[in-house]
Amino acid sequence: MIGLTLGGYFFRRYASIAAWNFFGIGLLIFIVTFAEVSSRSAGLPGYTAQWAFSLAALQTPIILLQAIPFIGLIAAMATLISLNRKYELVVARAAGVSAWQFLTPIAFGSFLFGVLAVAALNPLAANGFAQAQSVEAQVRGAKSSTNSEAEQWIKQRSGDEETIVGSNAVLNGGQVLVRPTFFRIDAEGRIFERLDADRAFLRDGYWDLQGVARRRGTAAAEKIKNIQIATNLQPEFVGEQLARPEATSIYALPGKIEVARSFGLKANAFATHFHSLVVLPLLLVAMTLIAATVSMRFTRMGQSATVILGGILAGFLLYVVSVLVKAFGSAGVVPPVVAAWTPVVVAMFYGVTFLLYKEDG
């Protein structure tokens, strides 16, 4: 068995490389995001450098969370390659330490890295993402880069009247809509009124619209400070239909899913997101096994660039498959548990099988 001293040394090497990669990639993401926000929004009214800086800071955690699997893959590959170049793996093998033994502390480090990302980074990313929706919507309007892919509409009925509600920025679990649009339809199916508001608050039995521009027919827009629209919608339904799962932390997801299902909603998107967060630590372990398949072989002049590129492509393929299957789970095509766990289990079996073949014949 590998000793605590040698195992601790391998663990510290991985932890150090992973930390430097985490902060380096995080800083790069912030700089790119700041430049992208500035270039898109510099000509808009209300734009300031401080606003762009704060928006980039709010968006960085959610992007960084998506990059965690690649950070884990790069850290594992860099750790094994550096140990190989310094002949440390050669000495460990000569001392009777198998690949399984010196991979254990690195795999444990990647698992711990994933746990920290889920437990600490995810709540920060969810809170920053929710705030970024509101901050960007104030300057750019309801359609923003943070939520442009999530534009959806829901329909409600109150008596003989129907109302179609649309909003990109949804806050507080469906209780607040930023710059929403309400289309009111009469009993004959004709739109007789359009309401564009700065904010819409879901109260008990009605929508409270504030800062409203009301349009009827071809008449000019009428400015109204406040107006109320009757509704029977619940925040859980609004949040399920309009909000993005990324705006909810892992600690709030189970309760949100349970409440949504109590109203007859499937909540597939939120359930898939929850299971993808739960499986993230094991995904990093799978990335470590993939890194081991291309980084452990000793070569006198260092690892071949082709081999390293192959490992990165394999990790990228695993990530793409995970995202694709997650989309199927969110759409209800496959169960959320299957969508989140299947790619990770397959990747781990691949890594274990490859290492068994190489190490034990």
Short mmCIF file of C-alpha atoms in Angstrom, two decimals:
data_model
loop_
_atom_site.label_atom_id
_atom_site.label_comp_id
_atom_site.label_asym_id
_atom_site.label_seq_id
_atom_site.Cartn_x
_atom_site.Cartn_y
_atom_site.Cartn_z
CA MET A 1 0.00 0.00 0.00
CA ILE A 2 1.13 3.54 -0.74
CA GLY A 3 2.30 5.31 2.40
CA LEU A 4 0.78 8.45 3.84
CA THR A 5 3.91 10.45 3.04
CA LEU A 6 3.99 9.54 -0.65
CA GLY A 7 0.20 9.66 -0.98
CA GLY A 8 0.10 13.07 0.71
CA TYR A 9 2.82 14.31 -1.64
CA PHE A 10 0.86 13.25 -4.74
CA PHE A 11 -2.31 14.78 -3.28
CA ARG A 12 -0.57 18.11 -2.56
CA ARG A 13 0.89 18.21 -6.06
CA TYR A 14 -2.55 17.75 -7.58
CA ALA A 15 -4.17 20.24 -5.19
CA SER A 16 -1.54 22.89 -5.98
CA ILE A 17 -1.85 22.46 -9.76
CA ALA A 18 -5.67 22.39 -9.58
CA ALA A 19 -5.75 25.57 -7.47
CA TRP A 20 -3.46 27.47 -9.85
CA ASN A 21 -5.51 26.30 -12.85
CA PHE A 22 -8.74 27.28 -11.09
CA PHE A 23 -7.61 30.82 -10.30
CA GLY A 24 -5.84 31.27 -13.65
CA ILE A 25 -8.81 30.14 -15.73
CA GLY A 26 -11.16 32.12 -13.48
CA LEU A 27 -9.15 35.28 -14.09
CA LEU A 28 -9.10 34.60 -17.83
CA ILE A 29 -12.88 34.09 -17.85
CA PHE A 30 -13.38 37.36 -15.99
CA ILE A 31 -11.18 39.31 -18.42
CA VAL A 32 -12.88 37.82 -21.50
CA THR A 33 -16.35 38.38 -20.00
CA PHE A 34 -15.52 41.98 -19.11
CA ALA A 35 -14.24 42.65 -22.63
CA GLU A 36 -17.29 40.99 -24.18
CA VAL A 37 -19.75 42.91 -21.99
CA SER A 38 -17.97 46.18 -22.68
CA SER A 39 -17.94 45.67 -26.42
CA ARG A 40 -21.66 44.80 -26.53
CA SER A 41 -22.95 47.41 -24.13
CA ALA A 42 -20.62 50.40 -24.43
CA GLY A 43 -23.08 52.36 -26.58
CA LEU A 44 -26.17 51.73 -24.45
CA PRO A 45 -27.67 54.40 -22.15
CA GLY A 46 -26.69 53.88 -18.55
CA TYR A 47 -23.49 52.00 -19.37
CA THR A 48 -20.51 52.57 -17.10
CA ALA A 49 -17.24 50.72 -16.63
CA GLN A 50 -18.28 49.93 -13.06
CA TRP A 51 -21.51 48.35 -14.34
CA ALA A 52 -19.56 46.19 -16.82
CA PHE A 53 -17.08 45.21 -14.09
CA SER A 54 -19.85 44.15 -11.70
CA LEU A 55 -21.74 42.25 -14.41
CA ALA A 56 -18.58 40.38 -15.43
CA ALA A 57 -17.92 39.53 -11.78
CA LEU A 58 -21.46 38.18 -11.40
CA GLN A 59 -21.25 36.07 -14.56
CA THR A 60 -17.78 34.64 -13.91
CA PRO A 61 -18.77 32.01 -11.27
CA ILE A 62 -21.43 30.36 -13.45
CA ILE A 63 -19.03 30.13 -16.40
CA LEU A 64 -16.25 28.90 -14.13
CA LEU A 65 -18.55 26.19 -12.76
CA GLN A 66 -19.14 24.94 -16.30
CA ALA A 67 -15.37 24.82 -16.83
CA ILE A 68 -14.70 22.72 -13.69
CA PRO A 69 -14.54 19.38 -15.59
CA PHE A 70 -11.87 20.77 -17.93
CA ILE A 71 -9.94 22.26 -15.02
CA GLY A 72 -9.97 18.85 -13.33
CA LEU A 73 -8.83 17.12 -16.54
CA ILE A 74 -5.99 19.59 -17.15
CA ALA A 75 -4.90 19.43 -13.50
CA ALA A 76 -4.78 15.62 -13.52
CA MET A 77 -2.85 15.51 -16.80
CA ALA A 78 -0.42 18.21 -15.66
CA THR A 79 0.16 16.40 -12.36
CA LEU A 80 0.91 13.03 -13.96
CA ILE A 81 3.08 14.55 -16.71
CA SER A 82 5.13 16.55 -14.17
CA LEU A 83 5.60 13.45 -12.00
CA ASN A 84 6.72 11.54 -15.07
CA ARG A 85 9.21 14.19 -16.20
CA LYS A 86 10.85 14.22 -12.78
CA TYR A 87 11.04 10.39 -12.77
CA GLU A 88 8.95 10.30 -9.61
CA LEU A 89 6.46 7.84 -11.07
CA VAL A 90 9.35 5.69 -12.28
CA VAL A 91 10.82 5.57 -8.78
CA ALA A 92 7.40 4.84 -7.28
CA ARG A 93 6.86 1.96 -9.70
CA ALA A 94 10.35 0.62 -8.97
CA ALA A 95 9.47 0.66 -5.26
CA GLY A 96 6.46 -1.57 -5.95
CA VAL A 97 3.75 1.10 -6.03
CA SER A 98 1.13 0.25 -8.66
CA ALA A 99 -0.76 2.70 -10.83
CA TRP A 100 -3.89 2.15 -8.76
CA GLN A 101 -2.07 3.18 -5.61
CA PHE A 102 -0.54 6.44 -6.82
CA LEU A 103 -3.74 7.33 -8.71
CA THR A 104 -5.78 6.99 -5.50
CA PRO A 105 -4.65 10.30 -3.88
CA ILE A 106 -5.04 12.13 -7.21
CA ALA A 107 -8.53 10.69 -7.71
CA PHE A 108 -9.38 11.60 -4.12
CA GLY A 109 -8.14 15.14 -4.77
CA SER A 110 -10.32 15.42 -7.88
CA PHE A 111 -13.33 14.11 -5.94
CA LEU A 112 -12.71 16.65 -3.17
CA PHE A 113 -12.32 19.38 -5.81
CA GLY A 114 -15.73 18.45 -7.21
CA VAL A 115 -17.33 18.46 -3.76
CA LEU A 116 -15.97 21.96 -3.07
CA ALA A 117 -17.20 23.16 -6.46
CA VAL A 118 -20.71 21.88 -5.76
CA ALA A 119 -20.88 22.93 -2.10
CA ALA A 120 -19.23 26.36 -2.35
CA LEU A 121 -18.98 27.53 -5.95
CA ASN A 122 -22.47 26.47 -7.05
CA PRO A 123 -24.41 28.65 -4.52
CA LEU A 124 -22.16 31.58 -5.41
CA ALA A 125 -22.69 30.94 -9.14
CA ALA A 126 -26.48 30.60 -8.76
CA ASN A 127 -26.76 33.81 -6.76
CA GLY A 128 -24.49 35.68 -9.18
CA PHE A 129 -26.42 34.35 -12.18
CA ALA A 130 -29.75 35.49 -10.72
CA GLN A 131 -28.36 38.94 -9.94
CA ALA A 132 -26.73 39.20 -13.37
CA GLN A 133 -30.13 38.68 -15.00
CA SER A 134 -31.53 41.65 -13.13
CA VAL A 135 -28.44 43.86 -13.57
CA GLU A 136 -28.15 43.27 -17.32
CA ALA A 137 -31.87 43.60 -17.90
CA GLN A 138 -31.78 47.10 -16.41
CA VAL A 139 -29.45 48.38 -19.13
CA ARG A 140 -30.08 46.05 -22.06
CA GLY A 141 -33.78 45.36 -21.52
CA ALA A 142 -35.36 42.00 -20.92
CA LYS A 143 -33.37 40.25 -23.66
CA SER A 144 -29.79 39.86 -22.46
CA SER A 145 -26.84 37.59 -23.08
CA THR A 146 -27.32 35.98 -19.68
CA ASN A 147 -30.80 34.73 -20.41
CA SER A 148 -31.35 35.09 -24.16
CA GLU A 149 -31.61 31.31 -24.59
CA ALA A 150 -34.31 31.05 -21.92
CA GLU A 151 -36.98 33.25 -23.54
CA GLN A 152 -40.29 31.51 -22.89
CA TRP A 153 -43.96 32.33 -22.63
CA ILE A 154 -46.71 31.00 -20.40
CA LYS A 155 -50.49 31.31 -20.69
CA GLN A 156 -52.92 31.89 -17.87
CA ARG A 157 -56.74 32.01 -17.85
CA SER A 158 -58.91 34.12 -15.59
CA GLY A 159 -62.64 33.86 -16.36
CA ASP A 160 -63.23 34.42 -20.08
CA GLU A 161 -59.91 36.22 -20.49
CA GLU A 162 -56.52 34.73 -21.33
CA THR A 163 -53.16 36.38 -20.75
CA ILE A 164 -49.85 35.41 -22.33
CA VAL A 165 -46.90 36.35 -20.13
CA GLY A 166 -43.31 36.49 -21.32
CA SER A 167 -40.10 37.41 -19.54
CA ASN A 168 -36.42 36.57 -19.79
CA ALA A 169 -35.30 37.61 -16.32
CA VAL A 170 -37.06 35.70 -13.54
CA LEU A 171 -36.07 36.34 -9.92
CA ASN A 172 -36.96 34.93 -6.50
CA GLY A 173 -38.12 31.58 -7.78
CA GLY A 174 -40.79 32.97 -10.09
CA GLN A 175 -42.12 35.76 -7.86
CA VAL A 176 -40.52 38.65 -9.77
CA LEU A 177 -40.34 39.23 -13.53
CA VAL A 178 -37.96 41.83 -14.94
CA ARG A 179 -39.36 43.86 -17.86
CA PRO A 180 -42.17 41.39 -18.66
CA THR A 181 -44.73 41.62 -21.44
CA PHE A 182 -48.42 40.76 -20.94
CA PHE A 183 -50.73 40.14 -23.91
CA ARG A 184 -54.39 40.13 -22.84
CA ILE A 185 -56.80 38.16 -25.05
CA ASP A 186 -60.58 38.49 -24.96
CA ALA A 187 -63.20 35.71 -25.21
CA GLU A 188 -63.12 35.89 -29.03
CA GLY A 189 -59.38 35.21 -29.14
CA ARG A 190 -58.31 38.74 -30.07
CA ILE A 191 -55.48 40.65 -28.39
CA PHE A 192 -57.03 43.78 -26.98
CA GLU A 193 -54.22 45.01 -24.74
CA ARG A 194 -50.46 44.83 -24.39
CA LEU A 195 -48.70 45.71 -21.14
CA ASP A 196 -44.93 46.28 -20.92
CA ALA A 197 -43.72 46.73 -17.35
CA ASP A 198 -40.47 47.38 -15.56
CA ARG A 199 -41.31 44.81 -12.89
CA ALA A 200 -44.10 42.33 -12.23
CA PHE A 201 -44.56 40.89 -8.75
CA LEU A 202 -46.62 37.73 -8.26
CA ARG A 203 -48.89 38.39 -5.28
CA ASP A 204 -51.64 36.24 -3.79
CA GLY A 205 -54.06 35.93 -6.71
CA TYR A 206 -52.80 38.74 -8.95
CA TRP A 207 -49.82 40.19 -10.81
CA ASP A 208 -48.67 43.58 -9.53
CA LEU A 209 -47.20 45.41 -12.54
CA GLN A 210 -45.13 48.54 -11.93
CA GLY A 211 -43.91 51.12 -14.44
CA VAL A 212 -46.36 50.01 -17.13
CA ALA A 213 -46.70 51.08 -20.76
CA ARG A 214 -50.22 50.09 -21.93
CA ARG A 215 -51.05 49.80 -25.64
CA ARG A 216 -54.55 49.34 -27.03
CA GLY A 217 -55.11 49.10 -30.76
CA THR A 218 -53.24 51.76 -32.72
CA ALA A 219 -53.32 54.33 -29.92
CA ALA A 220 -50.09 55.66 -28.42
CA ALA A 221 -48.71 53.94 -25.36
CA GLU A 222 -50.23 55.07 -22.10
CA LYS A 223 -47.97 55.34 -19.07
CA ILE A 224 -49.39 53.82 -15.88
CA LYS A 225 -47.61 53.68 -12.56
CA ASN A 226 -49.28 50.52 -11.30
CA ILE A 227 -51.80 47.96 -12.54
CA GLN A 228 -53.04 44.57 -11.33
CA ILE A 229 -53.84 41.49 -13.43
CA ALA A 230 -55.77 38.59 -11.85
CA THR A 231 -54.01 35.21 -11.93
CA ASN A 232 -54.20 31.73 -10.47
CA LEU A 233 -50.55 30.94 -11.12
CA GLN A 234 -48.20 29.86 -8.36
CA PRO A 235 -44.51 30.90 -8.11
CA GLU A 236 -43.41 27.27 -8.54
CA PHE A 237 -45.18 27.03 -11.89
CA VAL A 238 -43.80 30.35 -13.12
CA GLY A 239 -40.31 29.43 -12.00
CA GLU A 240 -40.54 26.02 -13.68
CA GLN A 241 -41.66 27.54 -16.99
CA LEU A 242 -39.56 30.71 -17.14
CA ALA A 243 -36.61 30.47 -14.75
CA ARG A 244 -33.37 28.69 -15.57
CA PRO A 245 -32.19 25.91 -13.23
CA GLU A 246 -28.73 27.50 -13.06
CA ALA A 247 -30.24 30.35 -11.00
CA THR A 248 -31.08 27.93 -8.16
CA SER A 249 -28.41 26.57 -5.82
CA ILE A 250 -28.08 22.87 -5.09
CA TYR A 251 -29.37 23.42 -1.55
CA ALA A 252 -32.67 24.88 -2.80
CA LEU A 253 -33.18 22.51 -5.74
CA PRO A 254 -34.66 19.50 -3.83
CA GLY A 255 -37.33 21.63 -2.16
CA LYS A 256 -38.12 23.42 -5.42
CA ILE A 257 -38.46 20.11 -7.27
CA GLU A 258 -40.69 18.63 -4.58
CA VAL A 259 -42.98 21.65 -4.50
CA ALA A 260 -43.17 21.82 -8.30
CA ARG A 261 -44.14 18.14 -8.50
CA SER A 262 -46.80 18.67 -5.84
CA PHE A 263 -48.45 21.04 -8.36
CA GLY A 264 -48.35 18.36 -11.06
CA LEU A 265 -45.22 19.68 -12.80
CA LYS A 266 -42.50 17.30 -13.96
CA ALA A 267 -39.61 19.69 -13.15
CA ASN A 268 -37.33 17.68 -15.45
CA ALA A 269 -34.94 20.56 -16.08
CA PHE A 270 -34.42 21.22 -12.36
CA ALA A 271 -34.12 17.50 -11.54
CA THR A 272 -31.55 16.98 -14.30
CA HIS A 273 -29.56 19.98 -13.14
CA PHE A 274 -29.64 18.70 -9.55
CA HIS A 275 -28.36 15.24 -10.50
CA SER A 276 -25.67 16.73 -12.75
CA LEU A 277 -24.38 18.68 -9.75
CA VAL A 278 -24.50 15.60 -7.51
CA VAL A 279 -22.51 13.58 -10.04
CA LEU A 280 -19.91 16.32 -10.67
CA PRO A 281 -17.32 14.94 -8.17
CA LEU A 282 -17.49 11.53 -9.87
CA LEU A 283 -17.24 13.24 -13.26
CA LEU A 284 -13.91 14.73 -12.14
CA VAL A 285 -12.76 11.25 -11.04
CA ALA A 286 -13.69 9.99 -14.52
CA MET A 287 -11.69 12.87 -16.01
CA THR A 288 -8.72 11.79 -13.85
CA LEU A 289 -8.95 8.23 -15.19
CA ILE A 290 -9.06 9.58 -18.75
CA ALA A 291 -6.01 11.71 -17.99
CA ALA A 292 -4.22 8.64 -16.62
CA THR A 293 -4.77 6.71 -19.85
CA VAL A 294 -2.65 9.22 -21.79
CA SER A 295 -0.30 10.68 -19.16
CA MET A 296 1.21 7.78 -17.21
CA ARG A 297 3.36 6.23 -19.90
CA PHE A 298 7.00 7.15 -19.36
CA THR A 299 8.88 8.65 -22.31
CA ARG A 300 12.42 9.85 -22.16
CA MET A 301 11.75 13.18 -23.87
CA GLY A 302 8.35 13.87 -22.33
CA GLN A 303 4.80 13.18 -23.46
CA SER A 304 3.91 13.39 -27.13
CA ALA A 305 1.77 16.37 -28.04
CA THR A 306 -0.48 14.01 -30.01
CA VAL A 307 -1.09 11.85 -26.93
CA ILE A 308 -1.85 14.90 -24.76
CA LEU A 309 -4.21 16.26 -27.42
CA GLY A 310 -5.93 12.87 -27.51
CA GLY A 311 -6.57 13.05 -23.77
CA ILE A 312 -8.00 16.57 -24.06
CA LEU A 313 -10.25 15.50 -26.95
CA ALA A 314 -11.44 12.47 -24.97
CA GLY A 315 -12.32 14.71 -22.02
CA PHE A 316 -14.04 17.17 -24.33
CA LEU A 317 -16.05 14.35 -25.92
CA LEU A 318 -17.16 13.20 -22.46
CA TYR A 319 -18.25 16.75 -21.62
CA VAL A 320 -20.17 17.16 -24.89
CA VAL A 321 -21.95 13.82 -24.39
CA SER A 322 -22.82 14.83 -20.81
CA VAL A 323 -24.31 18.14 -21.99
CA LEU A 324 -26.21 16.42 -24.81
CA VAL A 325 -27.71 13.75 -22.54
CA LYS A 326 -28.50 16.44 -19.97
CA ALA A 327 -30.52 18.26 -22.63
CA PHE A 328 -32.47 15.04 -23.25
CA GLY A 329 -33.13 14.77 -19.53
CA SER A 330 -34.30 18.38 -19.29
CA ALA A 331 -36.68 17.78 -22.20
CA GLY A 332 -38.09 14.66 -20.53
CA VAL A 333 -36.83 12.28 -23.24
CA VAL A 334 -34.89 10.22 -20.66
CA PRO A 335 -35.19 10.19 -16.86
CA PRO A 336 -33.05 12.88 -15.16
CA VAL A 337 -31.10 10.30 -13.12
CA VAL A 338 -30.18 8.36 -16.26
CA ALA A 339 -29.26 11.55 -18.12
CA ALA A 340 -26.86 12.70 -15.39
CA TRP A 341 -25.26 9.42 -14.38
CA THR A 342 -24.92 7.40 -17.60
CA PRO A 343 -22.02 9.35 -19.24
CA VAL A 344 -20.03 9.36 -15.99
CA VAL A 345 -20.51 5.64 -15.36
CA VAL A 346 -19.54 4.79 -18.95
CA ALA A 347 -16.44 7.00 -18.77
CA MET A 348 -15.35 5.46 -15.47
CA PHE A 349 -15.77 1.95 -16.86
CA TYR A 350 -13.70 2.96 -19.88
CA GLY A 351 -10.91 4.36 -17.71
CA VAL A 352 -10.86 1.40 -15.34
CA THR A 353 -10.90 -1.10 -18.22
CA PHE A 354 -8.04 0.65 -19.99
CA LEU A 355 -5.92 0.79 -16.84
CA LEU A 356 -6.66 -2.86 -16.02
CA TYR A 357 -5.52 -3.83 -19.51
CA LYS A 358 -2.35 -1.76 -19.30
CA GLU A 359 -1.43 -2.52 -15.68
CA ASP A 360 -2.65 -6.05 -15.06
CA GLY A 361 -2.79 -7.42 -18.57
#
